[in-house]
Amino acid sequence: MQSKLTWQERRNFYNSTQWKQMHDYILNRDHHECLWCKADGKVTTDADAVLEVDHIKELEFYPELRMDPNNLRTLCKDCHNKRHHRMNYSSHQHKAKPNRWHEDERWD
């Protein structure tokens, strides 16, 4: 593990063109859907929630994984806040649409 990134280093990274391109790539890869909501059978997209790209292993402690697509996933703001134990995640629940295809035949 490399040394811990400072707040300023993380801020600079999140403002970089390289991150913005990776951010867009991950949203497209995940079909603009929150993966945690999807795992619960809900459909939450950028049409009804703010989507964020989450570092599974946190950037602060694992800077070497900052651009690894296998360490990135799309979460809605509420799930991202829940994941980081932020206080405001339960104060305004997003309006996740039920998955209308949950009983549909799957073609994997």
JSON list of C-alpha atoms in Angstrom, two decimals:
[
{"chain": "A", "resi": 1, "resn": "MET", "atom": "CA", "xyz": [0.00, 0.00, 0.00]},
{"chain": "A", "resi": 2, "resn": "GLN", "atom": "CA", "xyz": [1.29, 3.45, -0.91]},
{"chain": "A", "resi": 3, "resn": "SER", "atom": "CA", "xyz": [1.19, 6.40, 1.45]},
{"chain": "A", "resi": 4, "resn": "LYS", "atom": "CA", "xyz": [-2.15, 7.98, 2.31]},
{"chain": "A", "resi": 5, "resn": "LEU", "atom": "CA", "xyz": [-3.29, 10.81, 0.00]},
{"chain": "A", "resi": 6, "resn": "THR", "atom": "CA", "xyz": [-3.92, 14.23, 1.50]},
{"chain": "A", "resi": 7, "resn": "TRP", "atom": "CA", "xyz": [-7.22, 16.03, 1.10]},
{"chain": "A", "resi": 8, "resn": "GLN", "atom": "CA", "xyz": [-5.64, 18.39, -1.46]},
{"chain": "A", "resi": 9, "resn": "GLU", "atom": "CA", "xyz": [-4.23, 15.49, -3.50]},
{"chain": "A", "resi": 10, "resn": "ARG", "atom": "CA", "xyz": [-7.66, 13.84, -3.59]},
{"chain": "A", "resi": 11, "resn": "ARG", "atom": "CA", "xyz": [-9.29, 17.11, -4.58]},
{"chain": "A", "resi": 12, "resn": "ASN", "atom": "CA", "xyz": [-6.81, 17.61, -7.42]},
{"chain": "A", "resi": 13, "resn": "PHE", "atom": "CA", "xyz": [-7.43, 14.07, -8.61]},
{"chain": "A", "resi": 14, "resn": "TYR", "atom": "CA", "xyz": [-11.23, 14.46, -8.63]},
{"chain": "A", "resi": 15, "resn": "ASN", "atom": "CA", "xyz": [-10.87, 17.69, -10.63]},
{"chain": "A", "resi": 16, "resn": "SER", "atom": "CA", "xyz": [-8.60, 16.11, -13.25]},
{"chain": "A", "resi": 17, "resn": "THR", "atom": "CA", "xyz": [-9.62, 15.41, -16.84]},
{"chain": "A", "resi": 18, "resn": "GLN", "atom": "CA", "xyz": [-8.39, 11.85, -16.45]},
{"chain": "A", "resi": 19, "resn": "TRP", "atom": "CA", "xyz": [-10.85, 11.23, -13.57]},
{"chain": "A", "resi": 20, "resn": "LYS", "atom": "CA", "xyz": [-13.74, 12.91, -15.40]},
{"chain": "A", "resi": 21, "resn": "GLN", "atom": "CA", "xyz": [-13.19, 10.60, -18.37]},
{"chain": "A", "resi": 22, "resn": "MET", "atom": "CA", "xyz": [-13.02, 7.52, -16.12]},
{"chain": "A", "resi": 23, "resn": "HIS", "atom": "CA", "xyz": [-16.12, 8.71, -14.25]},
{"chain": "A", "resi": 24, "resn": "ASP", "atom": "CA", "xyz": [-18.06, 8.85, -17.53]},
{"chain": "A", "resi": 25, "resn": "TYR", "atom": "CA", "xyz": [-16.69, 5.47, -18.58]},
{"chain": "A", "resi": 26, "resn": "ILE", "atom": "CA", "xyz": [-17.86, 3.81, -15.33]},
{"chain": "A", "resi": 27, "resn": "LEU", "atom": "CA", "xyz": [-21.34, 5.38, -15.54]},
{"chain": "A", "resi": 28, "resn": "ASN", "atom": "CA", "xyz": [-21.66, 4.07, -19.10]},
{"chain": "A", "resi": 29, "resn": "ARG", "atom": "CA", "xyz": [-20.29, 0.64, -18.16]},
{"chain": "A", "resi": 30, "resn": "ASP", "atom": "CA", "xyz": [-22.85, 0.37, -15.35]},
{"chain": "A", "resi": 31, "resn": "HIS", "atom": "CA", "xyz": [-25.66, 1.60, -17.64]},
{"chain": "A", "resi": 32, "resn": "HIS", "atom": "CA", "xyz": [-26.23, 4.70, -15.49]},
{"chain": "A", "resi": 33, "resn": "GLU", "atom": "CA", "xyz": [-27.75, 2.54, -12.72]},
{"chain": "A", "resi": 34, "resn": "CYS", "atom": "CA", "xyz": [-26.96, 2.30, -9.01]},
{"chain": "A", "resi": 35, "resn": "LEU", "atom": "CA", "xyz": [-25.49, -1.17, -8.51]},
{"chain": "A", "resi": 36, "resn": "TRP", "atom": "CA", "xyz": [-26.63, -1.48, -4.88]},
{"chain": "A", "resi": 37, "resn": "CYS", "atom": "CA", "xyz": [-30.22, -0.56, -5.74]},
{"chain": "A", "resi": 38, "resn": "LYS", "atom": "CA", "xyz": [-30.06, -2.96, -8.67]},
{"chain": "A", "resi": 39, "resn": "ALA", "atom": "CA", "xyz": [-28.91, -5.75, -6.35]},
{"chain": "A", "resi": 40, "resn": "ASP", "atom": "CA", "xyz": [-32.03, -5.04, -4.25]},
{"chain": "A", "resi": 41, "resn": "GLY", "atom": "CA", "xyz": [-34.25, -5.31, -7.34]},
{"chain": "A", "resi": 42, "resn": "LYS", "atom": "CA", "xyz": [-34.74, -1.54, -7.72]},
{"chain": "A", "resi": 43, "resn": "VAL", "atom": "CA", "xyz": [-34.01, 0.57, -10.76]},
{"chain": "A", "resi": 44, "resn": "THR", "atom": "CA", "xyz": [-32.28, 3.83, -9.84]},
{"chain": "A", "resi": 45, "resn": "THR", "atom": "CA", "xyz": [-30.86, 5.82, -12.73]},
{"chain": "A", "resi": 46, "resn": "ASP", "atom": "CA", "xyz": [-29.62, 9.34, -13.29]},
{"chain": "A", "resi": 47, "resn": "ALA", "atom": "CA", "xyz": [-33.17, 10.19, -14.36]},
{"chain": "A", "resi": 48, "resn": "ASP", "atom": "CA", "xyz": [-34.36, 9.97, -10.75]},
{"chain": "A", "resi": 49, "resn": "ALA", "atom": "CA", "xyz": [-31.23, 10.25, -8.57]},
{"chain": "A", "resi": 50, "resn": "VAL", "atom": "CA", "xyz": [-27.73, 11.68, -8.47]},
{"chain": "A", "resi": 51, "resn": "LEU", "atom": "CA", "xyz": [-25.25, 8.97, -9.44]},
{"chain": "A", "resi": 52, "resn": "GLU", "atom": "CA", "xyz": [-21.69, 8.88, -8.14]},
{"chain": "A", "resi": 53, "resn": "VAL", "atom": "CA", "xyz": [-18.68, 6.70, -8.91]},
{"chain": "A", "resi": 54, "resn": "ASP", "atom": "CA", "xyz": [-17.47, 4.95, -5.77]},
{"chain": "A", "resi": 55, "resn": "HIS", "atom": "CA", "xyz": [-13.98, 3.65, -5.08]},
{"chain": "A", "resi": 56, "resn": "ILE", "atom": "CA", "xyz": [-14.53, 0.21, -3.53]},
{"chain": "A", "resi": 57, "resn": "LYS", "atom": "CA", "xyz": [-11.12, 0.41, -1.87]},
{"chain": "A", "resi": 58, "resn": "GLU", "atom": "CA", "xyz": [-11.00, 4.05, -0.84]},
{"chain": "A", "resi": 59, "resn": "LEU", "atom": "CA", "xyz": [-8.83, 6.49, -2.76]},
{"chain": "A", "resi": 60, "resn": "GLU", "atom": "CA", "xyz": [-7.38, 7.95, 0.42]},
{"chain": "A", "resi": 61, "resn": "PHE", "atom": "CA", "xyz": [-5.82, 4.61, 1.43]},
{"chain": "A", "resi": 62, "resn": "TYR", "atom": "CA", "xyz": [-5.38, 2.90, -1.96]},
{"chain": "A", "resi": 63, "resn": "PRO", "atom": "CA", "xyz": [-4.26, 5.60, -4.41]},
{"chain": "A", "resi": 64, "resn": "GLU", "atom": "CA", "xyz": [-2.69, 2.97, -6.65]},
{"chain": "A", "resi": 65, "resn": "LEU", "atom": "CA", "xyz": [-6.24, 1.75, -7.46]},
{"chain": "A", "resi": 66, "resn": "ARG", "atom": "CA", "xyz": [-7.62, 5.21, -8.26]},
{"chain": "A", "resi": 67, "resn": "MET", "atom": "CA", "xyz": [-8.12, 4.44, -11.98]},
{"chain": "A", "resi": 68, "resn": "ASP", "atom": "CA", "xyz": [-8.69, 0.68, -11.80]},
{"chain": "A", "resi": 69, "resn": "PRO", "atom": "CA", "xyz": [-12.16, 0.01, -13.31]},
{"chain": "A", "resi": 70, "resn": "ASN", "atom": "CA", "xyz": [-12.41, -3.12, -11.13]},
{"chain": "A", "resi": 71, "resn": "ASN", "atom": "CA", "xyz": [-12.23, -0.86, -8.08]},
{"chain": "A", "resi": 72, "resn": "LEU", "atom": "CA", "xyz": [-14.98, 1.50, -9.29]},
{"chain": "A", "resi": 73, "resn": "ARG", "atom": "CA", "xyz": [-18.76, 1.19, -9.29]},
{"chain": "A", "resi": 74, "resn": "THR", "atom": "CA", "xyz": [-21.81, 3.38, -9.76]},
{"chain": "A", "resi": 75, "resn": "LEU", "atom": "CA", "xyz": [-23.89, 4.18, -6.69]},
{"chain": "A", "resi": 76, "resn": "CYS", "atom": "CA", "xyz": [-26.71, 6.65, -6.19]},
{"chain": "A", "resi": 77, "resn": "LYS", "atom": "CA", "xyz": [-25.99, 9.45, -3.74]},
{"chain": "A", "resi": 78, "resn": "ASP", "atom": "CA", "xyz": [-28.05, 7.80, -0.98]},
{"chain": "A", "resi": 79, "resn": "CYS", "atom": "CA", "xyz": [-26.27, 4.44, -1.33]},
{"chain": "A", "resi": 80, "resn": "HIS", "atom": "CA", "xyz": [-22.90, 6.19, -1.52]},
{"chain": "A", "resi": 81, "resn": "ASN", "atom": "CA", "xyz": [-23.69, 8.10, 1.67]},
{"chain": "A", "resi": 82, "resn": "LYS", "atom": "CA", "xyz": [-24.84, 4.88, 3.33]},
{"chain": "A", "resi": 83, "resn": "ARG", "atom": "CA", "xyz": [-21.65, 3.12, 2.23]},
{"chain": "A", "resi": 84, "resn": "HIS", "atom": "CA", "xyz": [-19.54, 5.84, 3.91]},
{"chain": "A", "resi": 85, "resn": "HIS", "atom": "CA", "xyz": [-21.82, 6.03, 6.98]},
{"chain": "A", "resi": 86, "resn": "ARG", "atom": "CA", "xyz": [-22.67, 9.66, 6.33]},
{"chain": "A", "resi": 87, "resn": "MET", "atom": "CA", "xyz": [-25.45, 11.04, 8.49]},
{"chain": "A", "resi": 88, "resn": "ASN", "atom": "CA", "xyz": [-27.75, 12.37, 5.77]},
{"chain": "A", "resi": 89, "resn": "TYR", "atom": "CA", "xyz": [-28.42, 9.16, 3.83]},
{"chain": "A", "resi": 90, "resn": "SER", "atom": "CA", "xyz": [-31.69, 8.38, 5.62]},
{"chain": "A", "resi": 91, "resn": "SER", "atom": "CA", "xyz": [-32.99, 11.95, 5.74]},
{"chain": "A", "resi": 92, "resn": "HIS", "atom": "CA", "xyz": [-34.16, 11.94, 2.10]},
{"chain": "A", "resi": 93, "resn": "GLN", "atom": "CA", "xyz": [-34.62, 8.62, 0.44]},
{"chain": "A", "resi": 94, "resn": "HIS", "atom": "CA", "xyz": [-34.40, 8.62, -3.33]},
{"chain": "A", "resi": 95, "resn": "LYS", "atom": "CA", "xyz": [-37.40, 7.63, -5.36]},
{"chain": "A", "resi": 96, "resn": "ALA", "atom": "CA", "xyz": [-36.13, 4.36, -6.73]},
{"chain": "A", "resi": 97, "resn": "LYS", "atom": "CA", "xyz": [-38.46, 2.94, -9.31]},
{"chain": "A", "resi": 98, "resn": "PRO", "atom": "CA", "xyz": [-39.43, -0.70, -8.86]},
{"chain": "A", "resi": 99, "resn": "ASN", "atom": "CA", "xyz": [-37.90, -2.99, -11.43]},
{"chain": "A", "resi": 100, "resn": "ARG", "atom": "CA", "xyz": [-40.81, -3.63, -13.77]},
{"chain": "A", "resi": 101, "resn": "TRP", "atom": "CA", "xyz": [-38.92, -6.49, -15.38]},
{"chain": "A", "resi": 102, "resn": "HIS", "atom": "CA", "xyz": [-38.16, -8.44, -12.19]},
{"chain": "A", "resi": 103, "resn": "GLU", "atom": "CA", "xyz": [-40.42, -11.33, -13.26]},
{"chain": "A", "resi": 104, "resn": "ASP", "atom": "CA", "xyz": [-39.42, -11.16, -16.90]},
{"chain": "A", "resi": 105, "resn": "GLU", "atom": "CA", "xyz": [-37.53, -14.05, -18.45]},
{"chain": "A", "resi": 106, "resn": "ARG", "atom": "CA", "xyz": [-33.76, -13.48, -18.31]},
{"chain": "A", "resi": 107, "resn": "TRP", "atom": "CA", "xyz": [-31.40, -14.13, -21.19]},
{"chain": "A", "resi": 108, "resn": "ASP", "atom": "CA", "xyz": [-27.94, -14.32, -19.62]}
]
